Tab-separated table of C-alpha atoms and ligand atoms in Angstrom:
chain	number	residue	atom	x	y	z
B	382	MET	CA	0.000	0.000	0.000
B	383	SER	CA	1.318	3.413	-0.965
B	384	ASP	CA	0.878	6.600	0.996
B	385	ARG	CA	-0.335	9.723	-0.779
B	386	LEU	CA	1.996	12.744	-0.724
B	387	TYR	CA	0.255	16.079	-1.376
B	388	ILE	CA	2.117	18.481	-3.646
B	389	PHE	CA	1.813	22.136	-2.665
B	390	ASP	CA	3.292	24.379	-5.341
B	391	THR	CA	4.533	27.827	-4.329
B	392	THR	CA	6.070	28.903	-7.675
B	393	LEU	CA	3.579	31.785	-7.806
B	394	ARG	CA	4.364	32.965	-4.266
B	395	ASP	CA	7.852	32.011	-2.975
B	396	GLY	CA	9.129	31.613	-6.556
B	397	GLU	CA	7.675	34.869	-7.740
B	398	GLN	CA	9.335	36.803	-4.879
B	399	VAL	CA	12.669	36.480	-6.719
B	400	PRO	CA	13.774	39.826	-8.230
B	401	GLY	CA	13.179	39.739	-11.984
B	402	CYS	CA	10.718	36.792	-11.840
B	403	GLN	CA	7.561	38.892	-11.466
B	404	LEU	CA	4.637	37.848	-13.662
B	405	ASN	CA	1.522	39.765	-14.606
B	406	THR	CA	-1.914	38.322	-13.819
B	407	VAL	CA	-2.402	36.794	-17.286
B	408	GLU	CA	0.932	35.000	-17.031
B	409	LYS	CA	0.137	33.799	-13.509
B	410	ILE	CA	-3.154	32.321	-14.717
B	411	GLU	CA	-1.247	30.543	-17.492
B	412	VAL	CA	1.159	29.029	-14.941
B	413	ALA	CA	-1.697	28.129	-12.565
B	414	LYS	CA	-3.559	26.271	-15.307
B	415	SER	CA	-0.417	24.350	-16.227
B	416	LEU	CA	0.049	23.431	-12.566
B	417	GLU	CA	-3.539	22.167	-12.548
B	418	ASP	CA	-2.820	20.020	-15.652
B	419	LEU	CA	0.345	18.795	-13.991
B	420	GLY	CA	-1.766	17.523	-11.084
B	421	VAL	CA	-0.600	19.621	-8.125
B	422	ASP	CA	-2.941	19.474	-5.123
B	423	VAL	CA	-2.498	23.007	-3.806
B	424	ILE	CA	-1.452	26.195	-5.615
B	425	GLU	CA	-0.129	28.982	-3.401
B	426	ALA	CA	-1.308	31.862	-5.570
B	427	GLY	CA	0.131	34.845	-3.704
B	428	PHE	CA	0.322	37.070	-0.628
B	429	PRO	CA	-2.795	39.230	-1.188
B	430	VAL	CA	-2.081	41.984	1.330
B	431	SER	CA	1.367	42.634	-0.169
B	432	SER	CA	0.081	44.514	-3.259
B	433	PRO	CA	-3.083	45.123	-5.299
B	434	GLY	CA	-1.430	43.073	-8.100
B	435	ASP	CA	-1.005	40.062	-5.812
B	436	PHE	CA	-4.573	40.426	-4.536
B	437	ASN	CA	-5.935	40.527	-8.070
B	438	SER	CA	-3.876	37.510	-9.150
B	439	VAL	CA	-5.287	35.416	-6.295
B	440	VAL	CA	-8.824	36.484	-7.318
B	441	GLU	CA	-8.266	35.639	-11.000
B	442	ILE	CA	-6.462	32.346	-10.337
B	443	SER	CA	-9.320	31.360	-8.011
B	444	LYS	CA	-11.755	31.894	-10.880
B	445	ALA	CA	-9.605	30.160	-13.516
B	446	VAL	CA	-8.612	26.997	-11.692
B	447	THR	CA	-11.067	24.162	-11.056
B	448	TRP	CA	-9.907	21.414	-8.770
B	449	PRO	CA	-6.646	22.270	-6.900
B	450	THR	CA	-6.974	24.091	-3.593
B	451	ILE	CA	-6.013	27.767	-3.903
B	452	CYS	CA	-3.950	29.025	-0.998
B	453	ALA	CA	-3.189	32.611	0.054
B	454	LEU	CA	-0.353	33.607	2.396
B	455	THR	CA	-0.686	35.947	5.374
B	456	ARG	CA	1.282	37.049	8.402
B	457	ALA	CA	-0.284	36.371	11.802
B	458	VAL	CA	-2.122	39.666	11.434
B	459	GLU	CA	-5.920	40.030	11.325
B	460	GLY	CA	-5.853	42.561	8.454
B	461	ASP	CA	-3.786	40.175	6.295
B	462	ILE	CA	-6.186	37.322	7.021
B	463	ARG	CA	-9.278	39.377	6.134
B	464	VAL	CA	-7.685	40.459	2.824
B	465	ALA	CA	-6.667	36.862	2.008
B	466	ALA	CA	-10.195	35.588	2.701
B	467	ASP	CA	-11.577	38.264	0.401
B	468	ALA	CA	-9.101	37.399	-2.387
B	469	LEU	CA	-10.105	33.729	-2.127
B	470	LYS	CA	-13.836	34.358	-2.425
B	471	TYR	CA	-14.136	32.701	-5.885
B	472	ALA	CA	-11.964	29.659	-5.106
B	473	LYS	CA	-13.791	26.339	-5.273
B	474	ARG	CA	-11.409	24.976	-2.629
B	475	LYS	CA	-9.641	27.552	-0.490
B	476	ARG	CA	-6.952	27.642	2.167
B	477	ILE	CA	-5.467	30.442	4.267
B	478	HIS	CA	-1.770	29.998	5.092
B	479	THR	CA	-0.941	32.012	8.179
B	480	GLY	CA	2.030	31.890	10.526
B	481	ILE	CA	4.797	33.489	12.503
B	482	GLY	CA	8.538	33.037	13.203
B	483	THR	CA	9.205	30.594	16.045
B	484	SER	CA	13.020	30.421	16.228
B	485	ASP	CA	14.811	32.405	18.935
B	486	PRO	CA	16.446	34.793	16.420
B	487	HIS	CA	13.007	35.530	14.906
B	488	ILE	CA	11.315	35.941	18.297
B	489	ARG	CA	14.078	38.179	19.659
B	490	TYR	CA	15.156	40.261	16.657
B	491	LYS	CA	12.186	40.252	14.298
B	492	PHE	CA	9.382	40.519	16.847
B	493	ASN	CA	11.209	41.804	19.952
B	494	SER	CA	8.986	39.354	21.807
B	495	ASN	CA	9.091	36.153	23.830
B	496	ARG	CA	8.040	32.531	23.289
B	497	GLU	CA	4.743	32.753	25.208
B	498	GLU	CA	3.553	35.839	23.336
B	499	ILE	CA	4.461	34.267	19.945
B	500	LEU	CA	2.530	31.116	20.857
B	501	GLU	CA	-0.521	33.244	21.696
B	502	ARG	CA	-0.244	35.164	18.425
B	503	ALA	CA	0.003	31.888	16.473
B	504	VAL	CA	-3.156	30.518	18.089
B	505	ALA	CA	-5.005	33.820	17.649
B	506	ALA	CA	-4.128	33.914	13.911
B	507	VAL	CA	-5.353	30.357	13.293
B	508	SER	CA	-8.551	30.952	15.293
B	509	TYR	CA	-9.214	34.146	13.363
B	510	ALA	CA	-8.575	32.473	9.970
B	511	LYS	CA	-11.013	29.688	10.943
B	512	LYS	CA	-13.799	32.290	10.999
B	513	PHE	CA	-13.357	32.642	7.207
B	514	VAL	CA	-12.317	29.211	5.905
B	515	GLU	CA	-12.323	25.621	7.104
B	516	ASP	CA	-8.882	24.794	5.690
B	517	VAL	CA	-6.204	26.717	7.619
B	518	GLN	CA	-2.502	25.991	7.245
B	519	PHE	CA	-0.078	27.279	9.880
B	520	TYR	CA	3.642	27.930	9.202
B	521	ALA	CA	6.227	28.100	11.961
B	522	GLU	CA	8.732	30.264	10.118
B	523	ASP	CA	12.353	29.190	10.660
B	524	ALA	CA	11.168	25.912	12.215
B	525	GLY	CA	14.497	24.470	11.001
B	526	ARG	CA	16.273	26.487	13.720
B	527	THR	CA	13.460	26.313	16.296
B	528	ASP	CA	13.954	24.340	19.477
B	529	ASN	CA	11.958	21.077	19.031
B	530	GLU	CA	10.294	21.162	22.431
B	531	TYR	CA	8.943	24.697	21.892
B	532	LEU	CA	8.004	23.915	18.262
B	533	ALA	CA	5.944	20.937	19.474
B	534	ARG	CA	4.070	23.199	21.927
B	535	VAL	CA	3.251	25.702	19.179
B	536	ILE	CA	2.138	22.986	16.750
B	537	GLU	CA	-0.044	21.305	19.367
B	538	ALA	CA	-1.696	24.636	20.214
B	539	VAL	CA	-2.437	25.591	16.593
B	540	ILE	CA	-3.897	22.149	15.849
B	541	LYS	CA	-6.193	22.608	18.873
B	542	ALA	CA	-7.190	25.975	17.374
B	543	GLY	CA	-8.179	24.209	14.140
B	544	ALA	CA	-5.098	24.140	11.845
B	545	THR	CA	-5.606	21.444	9.212
B	546	VAL	CA	-2.013	21.549	7.913
B	547	VAL	CA	1.121	22.399	9.904
B	548	ASN	CA	4.038	23.638	7.847
B	549	ILE	CA	7.573	23.120	9.195
B	550	PRO	CA	9.753	25.391	7.026
B	551	ASP	CA	13.518	25.221	6.948
B	552	THR	CA	13.404	28.897	6.028
B	553	THR	CA	17.161	29.455	6.032
B	554	GLY	CA	18.088	26.113	4.408
B	555	TYR	CA	20.179	25.263	7.486
B	556	CYS	CA	19.154	21.732	8.446
B	557	LEU	CA	20.900	18.465	7.677
B	558	PRO	CA	18.667	15.692	6.276
B	559	GLU	CA	18.994	13.521	9.423
B	560	GLU	CA	18.252	16.507	11.649
B	561	PHE	CA	15.179	17.529	9.638
B	562	LYS	CA	13.800	13.981	9.643
B	563	ALA	CA	14.358	13.810	13.422
B	564	LYS	CA	12.458	17.112	13.819
B	565	ILE	CA	9.412	15.747	11.989
B	566	GLU	CA	9.610	12.466	13.942
B	567	TYR	CA	9.799	14.457	17.182
B	568	LEU	CA	6.550	16.242	16.271
B	569	VAL	CA	4.861	12.961	15.295
B	570	GLU	CA	5.816	11.502	18.676
B	571	HIS	CA	5.299	14.492	20.965
B	572	VAL	CA	2.367	16.523	19.613
B	573	ASP	CA	-1.017	15.539	20.976
B	574	GLY	CA	-3.551	15.446	18.136
B	575	ILE	CA	-0.886	15.464	15.382
B	576	HIS	CA	-2.967	12.928	13.387
B	577	LYS	CA	-5.686	15.629	12.996
B	578	ALA	CA	-3.395	17.677	10.747
B	579	THR	CA	-1.110	17.050	7.766
B	580	ILE	CA	2.551	17.866	8.351
B	581	ALA	CA	4.169	19.863	5.531
B	582	THR	CA	7.816	20.431	4.615
B	583	HIS	CA	8.979	23.724	3.081
B	584	CYS	CA	12.742	23.592	2.538
B	585	HIS	CA	15.098	26.192	1.126
B	586	ASN	CA	18.260	25.292	-0.732
B	587	ASP	CA	20.947	27.481	0.874
B	588	LEU	CA	23.231	24.492	1.469
B	589	GLY	CA	22.004	22.563	-1.587
B	590	MET	CA	19.979	20.180	0.605
B	591	ALA	CA	16.384	21.272	-0.014
B	592	THR	CA	15.366	18.088	-1.828
B	593	ALA	CA	17.295	15.832	0.558
B	594	ASN	CA	15.639	17.536	3.539
B	595	THR	CA	12.180	17.308	1.961
B	596	VAL	CA	12.580	13.611	1.199
B	597	SER	CA	13.869	13.001	4.745
B	598	GLY	CA	10.966	14.974	6.219
B	599	ILE	CA	8.512	12.845	4.282
B	600	LEU	CA	10.226	9.665	5.442
B	601	GLY	CA	9.860	11.088	8.963
B	602	GLY	CA	6.084	11.412	8.570
B	603	ALA	CA	5.289	14.604	6.631
B	604	ARG	CA	2.670	14.157	3.885
B	605	GLN	CA	2.720	17.518	2.089
B	606	ALA	CA	5.782	18.760	0.178
B	607	GLU	CA	6.024	22.468	-0.620
B	608	VAL	CA	7.910	22.925	-3.842
B	609	THR	CA	8.449	25.150	-6.867
B	610	ILE	CA	8.995	24.420	-10.543
B	611	ASN	CA	12.734	24.364	-11.339
B	612	GLY	CA	13.384	25.013	-7.633
B	613	ILE	CA	13.068	28.768	-8.075
B	614	GLY	CA	12.618	30.814	-4.922
B	615	GLU	CA	14.229	33.182	-2.435
B	616	ARG	CA	18.087	33.169	-2.507
B	617	ALA	CA	19.255	29.647	-3.496
B	618	GLY	CA	15.652	28.637	-4.106
B	619	ASN	CA	13.085	26.165	-2.785
B	620	THR	CA	12.799	22.404	-3.125
B	621	SER	CA	12.096	21.571	-6.752
B	622	LEU	CA	8.847	19.796	-7.607
B	623	GLU	CA	10.412	17.617	-10.292
B	624	GLU	CA	13.160	16.304	-7.981
B	625	VAL	CA	10.781	15.252	-5.205
B	626	VAL	CA	8.249	13.679	-7.551
B	627	MET	CA	10.865	11.736	-9.516
B	628	THR	CA	12.670	10.606	-6.352
B	629	PHE	CA	9.539	8.846	-5.126
B	630	ARG	CA	8.745	7.492	-8.598
B	631	SER	CA	12.265	6.102	-8.894
B	632	HIS	CA	12.198	4.622	-5.391
B	633	LYS	CA	8.908	2.742	-5.362
B	634	GLU	CA	10.112	0.806	-2.298
B	635	LEU	CA	9.534	3.982	-0.227
B	636	GLY	CA	5.795	3.588	-0.840
B	637	ILE	CA	5.016	7.261	-1.543
B	638	GLU	CA	2.815	8.366	-4.436
B	639	THR	CA	1.782	11.751	-5.799
B	640	ASN	CA	-0.924	12.852	-8.208
B	641	ILE	CA	1.626	14.416	-10.593
B	642	ASN	CA	1.451	13.586	-14.292
B	643	ALA	CA	5.225	13.421	-14.738
B	644	THR	CA	5.046	13.559	-18.535
B	645	ARG	CA	4.063	17.233	-18.199
B	646	ILE	CA	7.127	18.138	-16.095
B	647	THR	CA	9.407	19.216	-18.959
B	648	SER	CA	6.883	21.475	-20.643
B	649	VAL	CA	5.858	23.189	-17.376
B	650	SER	CA	9.530	23.651	-16.485
B	651	ARG	CA	10.234	25.345	-19.830
B	652	MET	CA	7.156	27.482	-19.641
B	653	VAL	CA	8.033	28.789	-16.150
B	654	SER	CA	11.647	29.375	-17.156
B	655	SER	CA	10.540	31.296	-20.232
B	656	LEU	CA	7.826	33.385	-18.533
B	657	MET	CA	10.047	34.255	-15.582
B	658	ASN	CA	13.136	34.761	-17.753
B	659	MET	CA	14.899	32.450	-15.351
B	660	PRO	CA	17.264	30.064	-17.145
B	661	VAL	CA	17.530	26.501	-15.848
B	662	GLN	CA	21.126	25.480	-15.163
B	663	PRO	CA	22.155	22.921	-17.820
B	664	ASN	CA	23.049	20.256	-15.251
B	665	LYS	CA	19.890	20.720	-13.137
B	666	ALA	CA	18.427	17.336	-12.138
B	667	ILE	CA	15.443	16.182	-14.267
B	668	VAL	CA	14.892	19.409	-16.265
B	669	GLY	CA	18.394	20.669	-17.141
B	670	ARG	CA	19.406	20.545	-20.800
B	671	ASN	CA	22.113	17.975	-19.972
B	672	ALA	CA	20.066	15.914	-17.495
B	673	PHE	CA	19.797	13.048	-19.990
B	674	ALA	CA	22.755	13.834	-22.265
B	675	HIS	CA	25.506	11.247	-22.281
B	676	SER	CA	28.701	12.742	-23.628
B	677	SER	CA	31.453	10.304	-22.740
B	678	GLY	CA	32.056	7.450	-25.161
B	679	ILE	CA	31.787	4.790	-22.435
B	680	HIS	CA	28.381	6.130	-21.314
B	681	GLN	CA	27.059	6.472	-24.875
B	682	ASP	CA	28.083	2.915	-25.655
B	683	GLY	CA	26.415	1.632	-22.474
B	684	VAL	CA	23.170	3.525	-23.080
B	685	LEU	CA	22.976	2.303	-26.680
B	686	LYS	CA	23.341	-1.311	-25.489
B	687	ASN	CA	20.769	-0.838	-22.734
B	688	ARG	CA	19.362	2.479	-21.487
B	689	GLU	CA	19.305	1.249	-17.893
B	690	SER	CA	23.096	0.953	-17.729
B	691	TYR	CA	23.401	4.700	-17.103
B	692	GLU	CA	19.847	6.092	-16.887
B	693	ILE	CA	17.607	5.746	-13.831
B	694	ILE	CA	14.731	7.628	-15.496
B	695	ASP	CA	13.414	7.157	-19.011
B	696	PRO	CA	13.416	10.724	-20.476
B	697	LYS	CA	9.956	10.001	-21.928
B	698	ASP	CA	8.596	9.638	-18.370
B	699	VAL	CA	9.208	13.350	-17.769
B	700	GLY	CA	7.889	14.360	-21.181
B	701	ILE	CA	11.095	14.653	-23.159
B	702	ASP	CA	9.964	13.930	-26.645
B	703	GLU	CA	13.050	12.768	-28.511
B	704	ASN	CA	11.132	13.012	-31.770
B	705	SER	CA	9.894	16.525	-30.997
B	706	ILE	CA	9.282	18.356	-34.252
B	707	VAL	CA	11.834	20.980	-35.124
B	708	LEU	CA	10.052	23.812	-36.923
B	709	THR	CA	11.532	25.501	-39.981
B	710	ALA	CA	10.652	28.485	-42.219
B	711	ARG	CA	8.350	26.139	-44.110
B	712	SER	CA	6.222	25.311	-41.054
B	713	GLY	CA	2.801	26.884	-41.095
B	714	ARG	CA	0.902	28.873	-38.475
B	715	ALA	CA	-0.973	25.704	-37.426
B	716	ALA	CA	2.312	23.902	-36.701
B	717	LEU	CA	3.463	26.816	-34.521
B	718	LYS	CA	0.091	26.928	-32.734
B	719	HIS	CA	0.208	23.179	-32.116
B	720	ARG	CA	3.796	23.283	-30.796
B	721	LEU	CA	2.900	26.151	-28.457
B	722	HIS	CA	-0.133	24.237	-27.236
B	723	VAL	CA	2.017	21.156	-26.513
B	724	LEU	CA	4.337	23.456	-24.532
B	725	GLY	CA	1.376	24.721	-22.518
B	726	VAL	CA	0.982	28.149	-24.204
B	727	ASP	CA	-2.250	29.162	-25.939
B	728	LEU	CA	-2.161	32.549	-27.657
B	729	ASP	CA	-5.183	34.443	-28.958
B	730	LYS	CA	-5.418	35.040	-32.734
B	731	GLU	CA	-3.748	38.468	-32.693
B	732	ALA	CA	-0.826	37.326	-30.527
B	733	LEU	CA	-0.464	34.175	-32.634
B	734	ASP	CA	-0.304	36.220	-35.840
B	735	LYS	CA	2.435	38.410	-34.393
B	736	ALA	CA	4.259	35.392	-32.994
B	737	TYR	CA	4.121	33.766	-36.426
B	738	GLU	CA	5.693	36.839	-38.048
B	739	SER	CA	8.530	36.750	-35.489
B	740	PHE	CA	8.820	33.016	-36.025
B	741	LEU	CA	9.322	33.497	-39.778
B	742	ARG	CA	11.900	36.242	-39.187
B	743	LEU	CA	13.809	34.001	-36.770
B	744	ALA	CA	13.518	30.948	-39.041
B	745	ASP	CA	15.096	33.045	-41.774
B	746	LYS	CA	18.156	33.680	-39.627
B	747	LYS	CA	18.295	30.314	-37.855
B	748	LYS	CA	17.285	27.277	-39.886
B	749	GLU	CA	15.820	25.108	-37.125
B	750	ILE	CA	13.509	26.494	-34.463
B	751	ASN	CA	13.337	24.411	-31.292
B	752	ASP	CA	11.080	24.510	-28.220
B	753	ASP	CA	13.146	27.116	-26.372
B	754	ASP	CA	12.986	29.436	-29.378
B	755	VAL	CA	9.225	28.919	-29.688
B	756	LEU	CA	8.682	29.781	-26.014
B	757	MET	CA	10.918	32.839	-26.322
B	758	ILE	CA	8.879	34.085	-29.320
B	759	ALA	CA	5.598	33.529	-27.446
B	760	GLY	CA	6.968	35.486	-24.466
B	761	GLN	CA	7.809	38.493	-26.641
B	762	HIS	CA	4.197	38.856	-27.710
B	763	ARG	CA	2.813	39.082	-24.214
B	764	ALA	CA	4.416	42.439	-23.464
B	765	ASN	CA	2.580	45.480	-24.797
B	766	HIS	CA	5.201	48.198	-24.589
B	767	ARG	CA	4.666	51.928	-24.884
B	768	ILE	CA	8.297	52.474	-25.942
B	769	LYS	CA	9.533	50.288	-28.792
B	770	LEU	CA	12.804	50.007	-30.681
B	771	ASP	CA	12.119	51.275	-34.187
B	772	PHE	CA	15.611	50.847	-35.678
B	773	LEU	CA	19.177	50.386	-34.566
B	774	GLN	CA	22.405	50.770	-36.497
B	775	VAL	CA	25.798	50.292	-34.857
B	776	THR	CA	29.388	50.216	-35.935
B	777	SER	CA	31.680	47.922	-34.065
B	778	GLY	CA	35.073	46.392	-34.684
B	779	VAL	CA	38.680	46.435	-33.660
B	780	GLY	CA	40.558	49.749	-33.841
B	781	ILE	CA	37.407	51.863	-34.341
B	782	HIS	CA	35.126	53.711	-31.974
B	783	SER	CA	31.554	52.313	-31.777
B	784	VAL	CA	28.776	54.622	-32.865
B	785	ALA	CA	25.043	53.856	-32.664
B	786	SER	CA	22.036	55.532	-34.178
B	787	VAL	CA	18.741	54.573	-32.584
B	788	GLY	CA	15.110	55.207	-33.431
B	789	LEU	CA	12.413	54.801	-30.781
B	790	ASP	CA	8.657	54.696	-31.181
B	791	ILE	CA	7.077	56.209	-28.072
B	792	ALA	CA	3.305	55.741	-28.119
B	793	GLY	CA	3.311	56.225	-31.909
B	794	GLU	CA	5.710	59.224	-32.006
B	795	LYS	CA	9.156	58.743	-33.571
B	796	PHE	CA	12.444	59.897	-31.974
B	797	GLU	CA	16.052	59.467	-33.124
B	798	ALA	CA	19.495	59.935	-31.542
B	799	CYS	CA	23.155	59.117	-32.162
B	800	ALA	CA	25.882	58.386	-29.619
B	801	SER	CA	29.316	56.819	-29.343
B	802	GLY	CA	30.566	54.434	-26.699
B	803	ASN	CA	33.391	52.114	-25.673
B	804	GLY	CA	31.579	49.265	-27.470
B	805	PRO	CA	28.365	48.753	-29.488
B	806	VAL	CA	26.121	48.096	-26.440
B	807	ASP	CA	27.444	51.162	-24.620
B	808	ALA	CA	26.865	53.288	-27.749
B	809	ALA	CA	23.294	51.985	-28.234
B	810	ILE	CA	22.398	52.541	-24.573
B	811	SER	CA	23.869	56.066	-24.613
B	812	ALA	CA	21.740	56.906	-27.672
B	813	ILE	CA	18.584	55.593	-25.945
B	814	LYS	CA	19.433	57.669	-22.860
B	815	ILE	CA	19.596	60.828	-25.029
B	816	ILE	CA	15.975	60.213	-26.111
B	817	ILE	CA	14.573	59.135	-22.733
B	818	ARG	CA	16.355	61.855	-20.709
B	819	ARG	CA	16.191	60.231	-17.295
B	820	THR	CA	18.975	59.187	-14.944
B	821	MET	CA	19.390	55.470	-15.494
B	822	LEU	CA	22.204	53.156	-14.522
B	823	VAL	CA	22.726	49.621	-15.842
B	824	LYS	CA	23.396	47.632	-12.662
B	825	GLU	CA	23.429	44.093	-14.083
B	826	PHE	CA	23.901	42.864	-17.614
B	827	LEU	CA	23.955	39.194	-18.616
B	828	ILE	CA	24.041	37.679	-22.116
B	829	GLN	CA	23.317	33.978	-22.576
B	830	ALA	CA	22.971	31.665	-25.553
B	831	ILE	CA	19.829	29.491	-25.501
B	832	ASN	CA	21.308	26.502	-27.283
B	833	LYS	CA	24.463	25.938	-29.252
B	834	GLY	CA	25.887	27.260	-32.497
B	835	SER	CA	26.888	30.688	-33.723
B	836	ASN	CA	23.410	31.219	-35.235
B	837	ASP	CA	21.781	30.896	-31.815
B	838	VAL	CA	19.445	33.373	-30.131
B	839	GLY	CA	21.057	35.409	-27.348
B	840	LYS	CA	19.025	36.159	-24.204
B	841	VAL	CA	19.801	39.387	-22.369
B	842	HIS	CA	18.886	40.024	-18.721
B	843	MET	CA	19.411	43.561	-17.463
B	844	THR	CA	18.752	45.467	-14.244
B	845	VAL	CA	18.415	49.233	-14.571
B	846	GLU	CA	18.431	51.596	-11.583
B	847	HIS	CA	16.206	54.659	-11.722
B	848	ASP	CA	15.225	56.907	-8.812
B	849	GLY	CA	16.692	54.462	-6.278
B	850	GLN	CA	14.635	51.522	-7.618
B	851	CYS	CA	15.817	48.598	-9.749
B	852	TYR	CA	13.812	47.507	-12.811
B	853	TYR	CA	14.350	44.279	-14.682
B	854	GLY	CA	14.490	44.049	-18.480
B	855	PHE	CA	14.715	41.102	-20.821
B	856	SER	CA	14.955	40.400	-24.523
B	857	ALA	CA	16.132	37.694	-26.890
B	858	ASN	CA	17.398	38.151	-30.426
B	859	THR	CA	19.916	36.551	-32.791
B	860	ASP	CA	21.565	40.006	-32.730
B	861	ILE	CA	22.887	40.419	-29.197
B	862	ILE	CA	23.367	44.201	-29.572
B	863	ALA	CA	19.690	44.544	-30.529
B	864	ALA	CA	18.744	42.192	-27.645
B	865	SER	CA	20.719	44.422	-25.247
B	866	ALA	CA	19.021	47.600	-26.482
B	867	GLU	CA	15.594	45.875	-26.273
B	868	ALA	CA	16.272	44.612	-22.731
B	869	PHE	CA	17.196	48.183	-21.724
B	870	ILE	CA	13.939	49.439	-23.291
B	871	ASP	CA	11.967	46.633	-21.596
B	872	ALA	CA	13.236	47.871	-18.209
B	873	ILE	CA	12.495	51.521	-19.102
B	874	ASN	CA	8.907	50.598	-19.988
B	875	LYS	CA	8.430	49.591	-16.366
B	876	PHE	CA	8.969	53.124	-15.017
B	877	VAL	CA	8.246	55.489	-17.911
B	878	ARG	CA	4.458	55.561	-18.262
K	1692	KIV	O1	10.435	30.015	3.883
K	1692	KIV	C1	9.461	30.238	4.622
K	1692	KIV	O2	9.499	30.099	5.840
K	1692	KIV	C2	8.232	30.684	3.971
K	1692	KIV	C3	7.000	30.760	4.820
K	1692	KIV	C4	6.271	32.034	4.581
K	1692	KIV	C5	6.147	29.560	4.604
K	1692	KIV	O3	8.199	30.906	2.772
K	1693	ZN	ZN1	9.919	29.952	1.779
């Protein structure tokens, strides 16, 4: 007999807190629907009190999603809880996730309080949330560094107050797997009424042990794993959904099952990476580009003789379609639409038409268009920018000074400027600055190739500081100078209205 493990996805809350990963409501709905197709049990849709945008996203996701529970985060504060309950009003299944820091550093430095007062606040928050919803999850923030005896008292008290799920986060990613398992076992043994609630793990990856700690916590008795797609999240990230799910699928002897349709893992991973402009490291377990690539001769020979000699997972089980169609300039609009649909992206007619034009332009420059290219093209047609790059001409080379002339279209009006610089990107950015006339500083600038080959598309990530605030910009183009100028303009569009 297998035990059911509930998958709680927090890509849209903990994952989305990462600078540069912010999504608009339409994009969040797209991710939420893919998570529903993937089979997650709970979607943490946001922290409604934190901003009107987050509130609205929780409302819209609640309307769009059918069967997973929609969860909203709060602090142990009545105002937060009221706002969360309001944001969840359309959810078919709803959960409020409230909590407070329980470790000594949190109690002393964050709250300037003491253990008894924190325990009372925890109970009061759960009792208050119960007035609005039946399903209340409590988090003991920094439980990883909380004294077990005190943690057990808090957990027992919140279960008495009606908590249905008790979340034991390793907020700072500090625990060792043995230690985290022992913590969960301690709660199972010492908390009266523990069987009335589900124990959840929520591990961060600061020491690279998020998945190991989550798996250990589950072996210790937890039955909900809090995860994100691709492991994105604060600092070094959260536990990754794909790693936990595939660990239990690969180790059937552990007797743990989830509701996840693993064949959808690859497409959801790519979609999240593309929407959040967050590249997946090539050697990332399960979803990295090299996760199933065998480069050494000995390995290739072994895999050809029998896949199981070096592979513990059949790539098809996670949705890697080795025969995936590569699109070319001869592929029609229907082929592009179908490929996007397979990748979890459905565009309306207007966006599809524009995407198809970009597709043809790219196919002209780069013979074969793969899934990453297709997702990048789809992403470009979601943004509706007021300032657009109209033209760009640059000189660059060895022994000459770079000069750029730039044309911008600002809400239909045309502007032009010329500037020189110590290289083509510097020249193009200086010319854009002449037109925009604001103080702007490029703080971060990263160029990456998507695949291989000199005809590849370059992705540019940029952070631009303006008025003491940082704004993130992104673009992708086979011309990396144009991609850099577009990423700069993408960031500017976020503060010039
Ligand atoms: O890491 C953490 O402790 C959290 C809580 C808010 C659940 O994200
Ligand atoms: Zn977290």
